Coordinates of N, CA and C in Angstrom, one line a residue:
M230 N 105.1 0.9 -50.1 CA 104.2 1.5 -49.2 C 104.1 0.7 -47.9
C231 N 104.0 1.4 -46.8 CA 104.0 0.7 -45.5 C 102.6 0.6 -45.0
Y232 N 102.1 -0.6 -44.7 CA 100.8 -0.8 -44.1 C 100.9 -1.1 -42.6
L233 N 100.0 -0.5 -41.9 CA 99.9 -0.8 -40.5 C 99.3 -2.2 -40.3
S234 N 99.8 -3.0 -39.4 CA 99.3 -4.3 -39.2 C 99.4 -4.7 -37.7
F235 N 98.7 -5.8 -37.3 CA 98.7 -6.2 -35.9 C 98.2 -5.1 -35.0
M236 N 97.1 -4.4 -35.4 CA 96.6 -3.3 -34.6 C 95.1 -3.2 -34.8
W237 N 94.4 -3.7 -33.8 CA 92.9 -3.6 -33.9 C 92.5 -2.2 -33.8
L238 N 91.5 -1.8 -34.6 CA 91.0 -0.4 -34.5 C 90.1 -0.3 -33.3
D239 N 89.9 0.9 -32.8 CA 89.0 1.1 -31.6 C 87.6 1.0 -32.1
V240 N 86.7 0.4 -31.3 CA 85.3 0.3 -31.7 C 84.6 1.7 -31.9
V241 N 85.1 2.7 -31.2 CA 84.5 4.0 -31.3 C 84.8 4.6 -32.7
D242 N 86.0 4.3 -33.2 CA 86.4 4.8 -34.6 C 85.6 4.0 -35.6
L243 N 85.4 2.7 -35.4 CA 84.6 1.9 -36.4 C 83.1 2.4 -36.4
N244 N 82.6 2.7 -35.2 CA 81.2 3.2 -35.1 C 81.1 4.5 -35.9
G245 N 82.1 5.4 -35.6 CA 82.1 6.7 -36.3 C 82.2 6.6 -37.8
F246 N 83.0 5.7 -38.3 CA 83.0 5.5 -39.8 C 81.7 5.1 -40.3
Y247 N 81.0 4.1 -39.7 CA 79.8 3.6 -40.3 C 78.6 4.6 -40.0
R248 N 78.8 5.6 -39.2 CA 77.8 6.6 -39.1 C 78.0 7.7 -40.1
S249 N 79.2 7.8 -40.7 CA 79.4 8.8 -41.7 C 78.8 8.4 -43.0
Q250 N 78.7 9.4 -43.9 CA 78.1 9.2 -45.2 C 79.0 8.2 -46.0
L251 N 80.3 8.3 -45.9 CA 81.2 7.4 -46.6 C 81.0 6.0 -46.1
G252 N 80.9 5.9 -44.8 CA 80.6 4.5 -44.2 C 79.3 3.9 -44.6
K253 N 78.3 4.7 -44.8 CA 77.0 4.2 -45.2 C 77.1 3.7 -46.7
V254 N 77.8 4.5 -47.5 CA 78.0 4.1 -48.9 C 78.7 2.8 -49.0
A255 N 79.8 2.7 -48.2 CA 80.6 1.5 -48.2 C 79.8 0.3 -47.7
R256 N 79.0 0.4 -46.7 CA 78.2 -0.6 -46.2 C 77.2 -1.1 -47.2
H257 N 76.6 -0.2 -47.9 CA 75.6 -0.5 -48.9 C 76.2 -1.5 -50.0
F258 N 77.3 -1.1 -50.6 CA 77.9 -1.9 -51.7 C 78.5 -3.2 -51.2
I259 N 79.1 -3.2 -50.0 CA 79.6 -4.5 -49.5 C 78.5 -5.4 -49.1
K260 N 77.4 -4.9 -48.5 CA 76.3 -5.7 -48.1 C 75.6 -6.3 -49.3
Q261 N 75.6 -5.6 -50.4 CA 75.0 -6.2 -51.6 C 75.8 -7.5 -52.0
Q262 N 77.1 -7.4 -52.0 CA 77.9 -8.5 -52.4 C 77.8 -9.7 -51.4
V263 N 77.7 -9.4 -50.1 CA 77.6 -10.4 -49.1 C 76.3 -11.2 -49.3
R264 N 75.2 -10.4 -49.6 CA 73.9 -11.1 -49.8 C 73.9 -11.9 -51.1
Q265 N 74.6 -11.4 -52.1 CA 74.7 -12.2 -53.3 C 75.4 -13.5 -53.1
I266 N 76.4 -13.5 -52.3 CA 77.2 -14.8 -52.0 C 76.4 -15.7 -51.1
W267 N 75.6 -15.1 -50.1 CA 74.8 -15.9 -49.2 C 73.3 -15.5 -49.4
P268 N 72.7 -16.0 -50.4 CA 71.3 -15.6 -50.7 C 70.3 -16.3 -49.7
D269 N 70.7 -17.4 -49.2 CA 69.7 -18.2 -48.3 C 70.4 -18.7 -47.1
V270 N 70.0 -18.1 -45.9 CA 70.6 -18.5 -44.7 C 69.5 -19.0 -43.7
A271 N 68.4 -19.4 -44.2 CA 67.2 -19.8 -43.4 C 67.6 -20.9 -42.4
G272 N 67.3 -20.6 -41.1 CA 67.5 -21.6 -40.0 C 68.9 -21.8 -39.6
Q273 N 69.8 -21.0 -40.0 CA 71.2 -21.2 -39.7 C 71.7 -20.2 -38.6
T274 N 72.9 -20.6 -38.0 CA 73.5 -19.8 -37.0 C 74.7 -19.0 -37.7
I275 N 74.6 -17.7 -37.7 CA 75.6 -16.8 -38.3 C 76.3 -16.1 -37.3
V276 N 77.6 -16.1 -37.4 CA 78.5 -15.3 -36.4 C 79.3 -14.4 -37.2
G277 N 79.4 -13.1 -36.7 CA 80.3 -12.1 -37.3 C 81.5 -12.0 -36.4
L278 N 82.7 -11.9 -37.0 CA 83.9 -11.8 -36.2 C 84.7 -10.5 -36.7
G279 N 85.1 -9.7 -35.7 CA 85.8 -8.5 -36.0 C 84.8 -7.3 -35.7
Y280 N 84.4 -6.7 -36.8 CA 83.4 -5.7 -36.7 C 82.4 -5.9 -37.8
A281 N 81.6 -6.9 -37.7 CA 80.7 -7.4 -38.8 C 79.3 -7.0 -38.6
T282 N 78.9 -6.3 -37.5 CA 77.5 -6.0 -37.2 C 76.8 -5.2 -38.3
P283 N 77.5 -4.3 -39.0 CA 76.8 -3.5 -40.1 C 76.3 -4.4 -41.2
Y284 N 76.8 -5.7 -41.2 CA 76.4 -6.6 -42.3 C 75.5 -7.8 -41.8
L285 N 75.2 -7.8 -40.6 CA 74.5 -8.9 -40.0 C 73.0 -8.7 -40.0
K286 N 72.5 -7.4 -39.9 CA 71.1 -7.2 -39.7 C 70.3 -7.8 -40.9
Q287 N 70.8 -7.8 -42.1 CA 70.0 -8.3 -43.2 C 69.7 -9.7 -43.1
F288 N 70.3 -10.5 -42.2 CA 70.0 -11.9 -42.0 C 69.1 -12.2 -40.8
E289 N 68.8 -11.2 -40.0 CA 68.1 -11.4 -38.7 C 66.8 -12.2 -38.9
K290 N 66.0 -11.8 -39.9 CA 64.6 -12.4 -40.0 C 64.7 -13.8 -40.7
E291 N 65.8 -14.2 -41.2 CA 66.0 -15.5 -41.8 C 66.7 -16.5 -41.0
A292 N 67.9 -16.1 -40.5 CA 68.7 -17.0 -39.7 C 68.1 -17.4 -38.4
D293 N 68.5 -18.5 -37.9 CA 68.0 -19.0 -36.6 C 68.6 -18.1 -35.5
R294 N 69.9 -17.8 -35.6 CA 70.6 -16.9 -34.7 C 71.7 -16.1 -35.4
T295 N 71.8 -14.8 -35.0 CA 72.9 -14.0 -35.5 C 73.6 -13.4 -34.3
L296 N 74.9 -13.7 -34.2 CA 75.7 -13.3 -33.1 C 77.0 -12.6 -33.6
A297 N 77.6 -11.8 -32.8 CA 78.8 -11.1 -33.1 C 79.9 -11.3 -32.1
I298 N 81.1 -11.5 -32.5 CA 82.3 -11.5 -31.6 C 83.2 -10.4 -32.0
M299 N 83.5 -9.6 -31.0 CA 84.5 -8.5 -31.2 C 85.7 -8.7 -30.4
P300 N 86.9 -8.6 -31.0 CA 88.2 -8.8 -30.2 C 88.3 -7.9 -29.0
A301 N 88.9 -8.5 -28.0 CA 89.1 -7.7 -26.8 C 89.9 -6.4 -27.0
Q302 N 90.9 -6.5 -27.9 CA 91.7 -5.3 -28.1 C 90.9 -4.2 -28.8
Q303 N 89.9 -4.6 -29.5 CA 89.1 -3.6 -30.3 C 88.0 -2.9 -29.4
G304 N 87.5 -3.6 -28.5 CA 86.4 -3.1 -27.7 C 85.0 -3.6 -28.2
V305 N 84.0 -3.3 -27.5 CA 82.7 -3.9 -27.8 C 81.6 -2.8 -27.8
T306 N 80.6 -3.0 -28.6 CA 79.5 -2.1 -28.7 C 78.2 -2.9 -28.7
H307 N 77.1 -2.3 -28.2 CA 75.9 -3.0 -28.1 C 75.3 -3.2 -29.5
W308 N 74.7 -4.4 -29.8 CA 74.1 -4.7 -31.0 C 73.1 -5.9 -30.8
P309 N 71.9 -5.8 -31.4 CA 71.4 -4.8 -32.3 C 70.8 -3.7 -31.4
R310 N 70.6 -2.5 -32.0 CA 70.1 -1.3 -31.3 C 68.7 -1.6 -30.8
E311 N 68.5 -1.2 -29.6 CA 67.2 -1.3 -28.9 C 66.7 -2.7 -28.8
K312 N 67.6 -3.7 -28.8 CA 67.2 -5.1 -28.6 C 68.2 -5.7 -27.6
A313 N 67.9 -6.9 -27.2 CA 68.8 -7.6 -26.3 C 70.2 -7.8 -27.0
N314 N 71.3 -7.5 -26.2 CA 72.6 -7.5 -26.8 C 73.0 -8.9 -27.3
R315 N 73.6 -9.0 -28.5 CA 74.1 -10.3 -29.0 C 75.5 -10.2 -29.4
V316 N 76.3 -9.4 -28.7 CA 77.7 -9.2 -29.0 C 78.5 -9.6 -27.7
A317 N 79.7 -10.3 -27.9 CA 80.5 -10.7 -26.8 C 82.0 -10.3 -27.2
L318 N 82.8 -10.1 -26.2 CA 84.2 -9.9 -26.4 C 84.9 -11.3 -26.3
S319 N 85.9 -11.5 -27.1 CA 86.7 -12.7 -27.1 C 88.1 -12.5 -27.7
D320 N 89.0 -13.4 -27.3 CA 90.3 -13.4 -27.9 C 90.1 -14.0 -29.3
E321 N 90.8 -13.4 -30.3 CA 90.7 -13.9 -31.7 C 91.1 -15.3 -31.9
A322 N 91.9 -15.9 -31.0 CA 92.4 -17.3 -31.1 C 91.7 -18.2 -30.1
A323 N 90.6 -17.8 -29.6 CA 89.8 -18.6 -28.6 C 88.4 -18.2 -28.7
L324 N 87.7 -18.6 -29.7 CA 86.3 -18.2 -29.9 C 85.4 -19.0 -28.9
P325 N 84.4 -18.4 -28.3 CA 83.6 -19.0 -27.3 C 82.4 -19.8 -27.8
F326 N 82.7 -20.7 -28.7 CA 81.7 -21.6 -29.3 C 82.2 -23.1 -29.3
D327 N 81.2 -24.0 -29.2 CA 81.6 -25.4 -29.3 C 82.0 -25.8 -30.7
D328 N 82.7 -26.9 -30.8 CA 83.1 -27.4 -32.1 C 81.8 -27.6 -33.0
Y329 N 82.0 -27.3 -34.3 CA 80.9 -27.5 -35.3 C 79.6 -26.9 -35.0
S330 N 79.6 -25.7 -34.3 CA 78.4 -25.1 -33.9 C 77.9 -23.9 -34.7
V331 N 78.7 -23.5 -35.7 CA 78.4 -22.3 -36.5 C 78.2 -22.7 -37.9
D332 N 77.1 -22.2 -38.5 CA 76.9 -22.5 -40.0 C 77.6 -21.5 -40.9
R333 N 77.6 -20.2 -40.6 CA 78.2 -19.2 -41.4 C 79.0 -18.3 -40.5
L334 N 80.3 -18.0 -41.0 CA 81.2 -17.2 -40.2 C 81.6 -16.0 -41.1
L335 N 81.3 -14.8 -40.7 CA 81.6 -13.6 -41.5 C 82.7 -12.8 -40.9
L336 N 83.8 -12.7 -41.5 CA 85.0 -11.9 -41.0 C 85.0 -10.5 -41.7
V337 N 84.8 -9.5 -41.0 CA 84.9 -8.1 -41.5 C 85.8 -7.3 -40.5
H338 N 86.8 -6.5 -41.0 CA 87.7 -5.8 -40.2 C 88.3 -6.7 -39.1
A339 N 88.7 -7.9 -39.6 CA 89.2 -8.9 -38.7 C 90.6 -9.4 -39.2
L340 N 90.6 -10.0 -40.4 CA 91.9 -10.7 -40.8 C 93.0 -9.7 -41.0
E341 N 92.7 -8.5 -41.5 CA 93.8 -7.5 -41.8 C 94.4 -7.0 -40.5
N342 N 93.7 -7.1 -39.4 CA 94.2 -6.5 -38.1 C 94.7 -7.6 -37.1
A343 N 94.5 -8.8 -37.5 CA 94.8 -9.9 -36.5 C 96.3 -10.1 -36.3
E344 N 96.7 -10.3 -35.1 CA 98.1 -10.6 -34.7 C 98.4 -12.1 -34.9
H345 N 97.4 -12.9 -34.6 CA 97.6 -14.3 -34.7 C 96.6 -14.9 -35.8
V346 N 97.0 -14.7 -37.0 CA 96.2 -15.1 -38.2 C 95.9 -16.6 -38.2
Q347 N 97.0 -17.4 -38.1 CA 96.9 -18.8 -38.2 C 96.0 -19.4 -37.1
Q348 N 96.2 -18.9 -35.9 CA 95.4 -19.4 -34.8 C 93.9 -19.0 -35.0
M349 N 93.7 -17.8 -35.5 CA 92.3 -17.4 -35.7 C 91.6 -18.2 -36.8
M350 N 92.4 -18.6 -37.8 CA 91.8 -19.4 -38.9 C 91.6 -20.8 -38.4
R351 N 92.4 -21.3 -37.5 CA 92.2 -22.7 -36.9 C 90.9 -22.7 -36.0
E352 N 90.7 -21.6 -35.3 CA 89.5 -21.5 -34.5 C 88.3 -21.4 -35.4
A353 N 88.4 -20.7 -36.5 CA 87.3 -20.6 -37.5 C 86.9 -22.1 -38.0
W354 N 88.0 -22.8 -38.3 CA 87.8 -24.2 -38.8 C 87.1 -25.0 -37.7
R355 N 87.5 -24.8 -36.5 CA 87.0 -25.6 -35.3 C 85.5 -25.4 -35.1
V356 N 85.1 -24.1 -35.1 CA 83.7 -23.8 -34.8 C 82.7 -24.0 -35.9
L357 N 83.2 -24.1 -37.2 CA 82.3 -24.2 -38.3 C 81.7 -25.6 -38.4
A358 N 80.5 -25.7 -38.7 CA 79.8 -27.0 -38.9 C 80.5 -27.7 -40.2
G359 N 80.2 -29.0 -40.3 CA 80.8 -29.8 -41.4 C 80.5 -29.2 -42.8
N360 N 79.3 -28.6 -43.0 CA 79.0 -28.0 -44.2 C 79.0 -26.4 -44.1
G361 N 79.7 -26.0 -43.1 CA 79.8 -24.5 -42.8 C 80.5 -23.8 -43.8
R362 N 80.2 -22.5 -43.9 CA 80.9 -21.6 -44.9 C 81.4 -20.3 -44.1
M363 N 82.6 -19.9 -44.6 CA 83.2 -18.7 -44.0 C 83.4 -17.7 -45.2
L364 N 83.1 -16.4 -44.9 CA 83.3 -15.3 -45.9 C 84.2 -14.3 -45.3
I365 N 85.3 -14.1 -46.0 CA 86.3 -13.0 -45.5 C 86.1 -11.8 -46.4
V366 N 86.0 -10.7 -45.7 CA 85.9 -9.4 -46.3 C 87.2 -8.6 -45.9
A367 N 88.0 -8.2 -46.8 CA 89.3 -7.6 -46.5 C 89.7 -6.5 -47.5
P368 N 90.5 -5.6 -47.1 CA 91.0 -4.5 -48.0 C 91.8 -5.2 -49.1
S369 N 91.6 -4.6 -50.3 CA 92.3 -5.1 -51.5 C 93.7 -4.4 -51.7
R370 N 94.7 -5.2 -52.0 CA 96.0 -4.6 -52.2 C 96.0 -3.8 -53.5
R371 N 95.1 -4.0 -54.4 CA 95.1 -3.3 -55.7 C 94.2 -2.0 -55.6
G372 N 93.3 -2.0 -54.7 CA 92.4 -0.9 -54.6 C 92.9 0.3 -54.0
L373 N 92.1 1.4 -54.2 CA 92.5 2.7 -53.6 C 92.3 2.8 -52.1
W374 N 91.3 2.0 -51.6 CA 90.9 2.2 -50.2 C 92.0 1.8 -49.2
A375 N 92.9 0.9 -49.6 CA 94.0 0.5 -48.8 C 95.1 1.5 -48.7
R376 N 95.0 2.5 -49.6 CA 96.1 3.5 -49.7 C 95.8 4.8 -49.0
R377 N 94.6 4.9 -48.4 CA 94.3 6.1 -47.6 C 93.7 5.7 -46.3
D378 N 94.0 6.4 -45.2 CA 93.6 6.0 -43.9 C 92.4 6.7 -43.4
I379 N 91.5 7.1 -44.3 CA 90.3 7.8 -43.9 C 89.2 6.8 -43.6
S380 N 89.5 5.5 -43.8 CA 88.5 4.5 -43.5 C 89.2 3.3 -42.8
P381 N 88.4 2.4 -42.2 CA 89.0 1.2 -41.6 C 89.7 0.4 -42.6
F382 N 89.3 0.5 -43.9 CA 89.9 -0.3 -45.0 C 91.2 0.2 -45.4
G383 N 91.7 1.3 -44.8 CA 93.0 1.8 -45.0 C 94.0 1.5 -43.9
M384 N 93.5 0.6 -43.0 CA 94.3 0.2 -41.9 C 94.6 -1.3 -41.9
G385 N 95.7 -1.7 -41.3 CA 96.0 -3.2 -41.3 C 96.6 -3.6 -42.6
K386 N 96.7 -4.9 -42.8 CA 97.3 -5.5 -44.0 C 96.3 -5.9 -45.1
P387 N 96.5 -5.3 -46.3 CA 95.6 -5.6 -47.4 C 95.9 -6.9 -48.0
Y388 N 95.0 -7.5 -48.7 CA 95.2 -8.8 -49.3 C 94.8 -8.8 -50.8
S389 N 95.4 -9.7 -51.6 CA 94.9 -10.0 -52.9 C 94.0 -11.2 -52.8
V390 N 93.2 -11.5 -53.8 CA 92.4 -12.7 -53.8 C 93.3 -13.9 -53.7
Q391 N 94.4 -13.9 -54.5 CA 95.3 -15.1 -54.4 C 95.9 -15.3 -53.1
Q392 N 96.2 -14.2 -52.4 CA 96.7 -14.4 -51.0 C 95.7 -14.9 -50.1
L393 N 94.5 -14.5 -50.2 CA 93.4 -15.1 -49.4 C 93.2 -16.5 -49.7
K394 N 93.2 -16.9 -50.9 CA 93.0 -18.3 -51.3 C 94.1 -19.2 -50.8
L395 N 95.4 -18.7 -50.8 CA 96.5 -19.4 -50.3 C 96.4 -19.6 -48.8
L396 N 96.0 -18.5 -48.1 CA 95.8 -18.7 -46.7 C 94.7 -19.7 -46.3
L397 N 93.7 -19.6 -47.1 CA 92.6 -20.6 -46.8 C 93.0 -22.0 -47.0
K398 N 93.7 -22.3 -48.1 CA 94.2 -23.6 -48.4 C 95.1 -24.1 -47.3
E399 N 96.0 -23.2 -46.8 CA 96.9 -23.6 -45.8 C 96.3 -23.9 -44.5
T400 N 95.1 -23.4 -44.3 CA 94.4 -23.6 -43.0 C 93.2 -24.5 -43.2
Q401 N 93.2 -25.4 -44.2 CA 92.2 -26.5 -44.3 C 90.8 -26.0 -44.8
F402 N 90.8 -25.0 -45.7 CA 89.6 -24.5 -46.3 C 89.7 -24.6 -47.8
D403 N 88.5 -24.8 -48.4 CA 88.4 -24.9 -49.9 C 87.8 -23.6 -50.3
P404 N 88.5 -22.7 -51.0 CA 88.0 -21.4 -51.5 C 86.8 -21.8 -52.5
Q405 N 85.8 -20.9 -52.5 CA 84.7 -21.1 -53.4 C 84.5 -19.9 -54.2
Q406 N 83.5 -19.0 -53.8 CA 83.3 -17.8 -54.6 C 84.2 -16.7 -54.2
E407 N 84.3 -15.7 -55.1 CA 85.0 -14.5 -54.8 C 84.3 -13.3 -55.4
A408 N 84.5 -12.1 -54.8 CA 83.8 -10.9 -55.2 C 84.6 -9.7 -54.8
R409 N 84.2 -8.5 -55.3 CA 84.9 -7.3 -55.0 C 83.8 -6.2 -54.9
A410 N 84.2 -5.1 -54.2 CA 83.3 -4.0 -54.0 C 84.1 -2.7 -53.8
L411 N 83.5 -1.6 -53.7 CA 84.1 -0.3 -53.5 C 85.0 0.2 -54.6
Y412 N 84.5 0.6 -55.7 CA 85.3 1.1 -56.8 C 85.4 2.6 -56.8
M413 N 84.6 3.3 -56.1 CA 84.8 4.8 -56.0 C 86.0 5.1 -55.1
P414 N 86.6 6.2 -55.4 CA 87.8 6.6 -54.5 C 87.3 6.9 -53.1
P415 N 88.0 6.6 -52.1 CA 87.6 6.8 -50.7 C 87.7 8.3 -50.4
S416 N 86.6 9.0 -50.3 CA 86.6 10.4 -50.1 C 85.3 10.8 -49.5
H417 N 85.3 11.9 -48.7 CA 84.1 12.4 -48.1 C 83.4 13.5 -49.0
S418 N 83.9 13.6 -50.2 CA 83.3 14.6 -51.2 C 81.9 14.3 -51.5
G419 N 81.0 15.2 -51.4 CA 79.6 15.0 -51.7 C 79.4 14.6 -53.1
I420 N 80.2 15.2 -54.0 CA 80.0 14.8 -55.4 C 80.3 13.3 -55.7
L421 N 81.4 12.9 -55.1 CA 81.8 11.5 -55.2 C 80.8 10.5 -54.6
L422 N 80.4 10.9 -53.4 CA 79.4 10.1 -52.7 C 78.1 10.0 -53.5
H423 N 77.7 11.1 -54.1 CA 76.4 11.1 -54.9 C 76.6 10.2 -56.1
S424 N 77.8 10.2 -56.7 CA 78.0 9.4 -57.9 C 78.5 8.0 -57.7
A425 N 78.5 7.6 -56.4 CA 79.0 6.2 -56.1 C 78.4 5.1 -56.9
P426 N 77.1 5.0 -57.1 CA 76.6 3.9 -57.9 C 77.2 3.9 -59.3
V427 N 77.5 5.1 -59.9 CA 78.1 5.1 -61.2 C 79.5 4.5 -61.2
W428 N 80.3 4.9 -60.2 CA 81.6 4.4 -60.0 C 81.6 2.9 -59.8
E429 N 80.6 2.4 -59.1 CA 80.5 0.9 -58.8 C 80.2 0.2 -60.1
R430 N 79.3 0.7 -60.9 CA 78.9 0.0 -62.2 C 80.1 0.1 -63.2
M431 N 80.7 1.2 -63.3 CA 81.8 1.3 -64.3 C 83.0 0.5 -63.8
G432 N 83.3 0.5 -62.5 CA 84.4 -0.3 -62.0 C 84.2 -1.7 -62.3
R433 N 83.0 -2.3 -62.1 CA 82.8 -3.7 -62.3 C 83.0 -4.0 -63.8
Q434 N 82.6 -3.1 -64.6 CA 82.6 -3.4 -66.0 C 84.0 -3.2 -66.6
W435 N 84.7 -2.1 -66.2 CA 86.0 -1.8 -66.9 C 87.2 -2.1 -66.1
L436 N 87.1 -2.1 -64.8 CA 88.3 -2.4 -63.9 C 87.9 -3.3 -62.8
P437 N 87.5 -4.5 -63.2 CA 86.9 -5.4 -62.2 C 87.8 -5.8 -61.0
R438 N 89.1 -5.8 -61.2 CA 90.1 -6.2 -60.2 C 90.5 -5.0 -59.3
M439 N 89.9 -3.8 -59.5 CA 90.4 -2.6 -58.8 C 89.5 -2.2 -57.6
G440 N 88.6 -3.1 -57.2 CA 87.7 -2.8 -56.1 C 88.5 -2.6 -54.8
G441 N 88.0 -1.8 -53.9 CA 88.7 -1.5 -52.7 C 88.7 -2.6 -51.7
V442 N 87.7 -3.5 -51.9 CA 87.5 -4.6 -50.9 C 87.4 -6.0 -51.7
V443 N 88.1 -7.0 -51.2 CA 88.0 -8.3 -51.8 C 87.3 -9.2 -50.8
M444 N 86.5 -10.2 -51.4 CA 85.8 -11.1 -50.6 C 86.0 -12.5 -51.1
V445 N 86.3 -13.5 -50.3 CA 86.4 -14.9 -50.7 C 85.6 -15.7 -49.7
E446 N 84.8 -16.5 -50.3 CA 84.0 -17.5 -49.5 C 84.7 -18.8 -49.5
A447 N 84.7 -19.6 -48.4 CA 85.3 -20.9 -48.4 C 84.5 -21.8 -47.5
R448 N 84.6 -23.1 -47.8 CA 84.0 -24.1 -46.9 C 85.2 -24.9 -46.3
K449 N 84.9 -25.5 -45.1 CA 86.0 -26.2 -44.4 C 86.2 -27.6 -45.1
Q450 N 87.4 -28.0 -45.1 CA 87.7 -29.4 -45.5 C 87.3 -30.4 -44.5
I451 N 86.2 -31.0 -44.6 CA 85.7 -31.9 -43.6 C 86.6 -33.2 -43.5
Y452 N 87.4 -33.4 -44.5 CA 88.3 -34.6 -44.4 C 89.7 -34.2 -43.8
A453 N 89.8 -32.9 -43.5 CA 91.1 -32.4 -42.9 C 91.2 -32.8 -41.4
A454 N 92.4 -33.0 -41.0 CA 92.7 -33.3 -39.6 C 92.3 -32.1 -38.7
T455 N 91.8 -32.4 -37.5 CA 91.4 -31.4 -36.6 C 92.7 -30.6 -36.2
P456 N 92.7 -29.3 -36.2 CA 93.9 -28.5 -35.8 C 94.5 -29.0 -34.5
A457 N 95.8 -29.1 -34.4 CA 96.5 -29.7 -33.3 C 96.2 -28.9 -32.0
R458 N 96.2 -27.5 -32.2 CA 96.1 -26.7 -31.0 C 94.6 -26.5 -30.7
R459 N 94.2 -27.1 -29.5 CA 92.8 -27.0 -29.1 C 92.7 -26.0 -28.0
V460 N 91.6 -25.3 -27.9 CA 91.4 -24.3 -26.8 C 90.4 -24.8 -25.9
A461 N 90.5 -24.4 -24.6 CA 89.4 -24.8 -23.7 C 88.1 -24.3 -24.1
K462 N 87.1 -25.1 -23.9 CA 85.7 -24.6 -24.3 C 85.4 -23.4 -23.4
R463 N 84.8 -22.4 -24.0 CA 84.4 -21.2 -23.3 C 82.9 -20.9 -23.5
R464 N 82.3 -20.5 -22.4 CA 80.9 -20.2 -22.5 C 80.8 -18.8 -23.1
L465 N 79.8 -18.6 -24.0 CA 79.5 -17.3 -24.6 C 78.9 -16.4 -23.6
V466 N 79.6 -15.3 -23.3 CA 79.1 -14.4 -22.3 C 78.9 -13.1 -23.0
V467 N 77.6 -12.7 -23.1 CA 77.3 -11.4 -23.7 C 77.6 -10.3 -22.7
V468 N 78.3 -9.3 -23.1 CA 78.8 -8.2 -22.2 C 77.6 -7.3 -21.9
P469 N 77.2 -7.2 -20.6 CA 76.0 -6.4 -20.3 C 76.3 -4.9 -20.3
S470 N 77.6 -4.5 -20.2 CA 78.0 -3.1 -20.2 C 78.4 -2.6 -21.5
A471 N 78.0 -3.3 -22.6 CA 78.4 -2.9 -23.9 C 77.9 -1.5 -24.2
I472 N 78.7 -0.7 -24.9 CA 78.4 0.7 -25.2 C 77.2 0.7 -26.2
R473 N 76.3 1.5 -25.9 CA 75.2 1.8 -26.9 C 75.6 2.9 -27.8
E474 N 75.6 2.6 -29.1 CA 75.9 3.6 -30.1 C 74.8 3.6 -31.1
N475 N 74.2 4.8 -31.4 CA 73.1 4.8 -32.3 C 73.4 4.3 -33.7
G476 N 74.7 4.4 -34.1 CA 75.1 4.0 -35.4 C 75.8 2.7 -35.5
S477 N 75.7 1.9 -34.5 CA 76.6 0.7 -34.4 C 76.1 -0.5 -35.2
G478 N 76.0 -0.3 -36.5 CA 75.6 -1.4 -37.4 C 74.2 -1.8 -37.3
S479 N 73.3 -0.9 -36.8 CA 71.9 -1.2 -36.7 C 71.2 -1.4 -38.0

């Protein structure tokens, strides 16, 4: 099977997916797992990279700051809805944050589309605080979602848990928790969407490795050497002309 890679999805397409019923169902089950892995984020700075805004809202009342970075090739959309914009455009290999300034980094629709994976991971290491945590959400090689292009999880390069762990170890991270989600077949069928909770329960019980999405949390190795390639410090610039979309992860 041939997977498309090195191609960022357009922000309009991502917005459209998360406004659809299928996108709402996917967000619900992934959000549950993200919250289970990160139950307490009080007083922390959380940054989403890629298209993570659908999963950031749940942390707004607890975290000190919630910000989102969208790759320039993808485009940007206003978030949160009807509030001051907290999204900025950035190169995937040059994040606009100081060293050790981010407590939690959430990658969604990021790793599978990135052209410069190693550089992006080095930047993640650089900006994370000494006790910082990163959570990667990526399409699963084993799941059905990577085999159909009706959702963003069917685009880019899918990963297995072992592949994610190997990448993390190679880039000076220690893998911690892992999780999976999206056991229902990717379909706009009303019957399937209505029965999604049943699919999720049965999948976790009987086919736990067949989830459409894999998640791996990692902490940075604080004893690791600072990555050799350093980027110039960049000021975080929130894009004032960001597109307002009613369904943009609000």
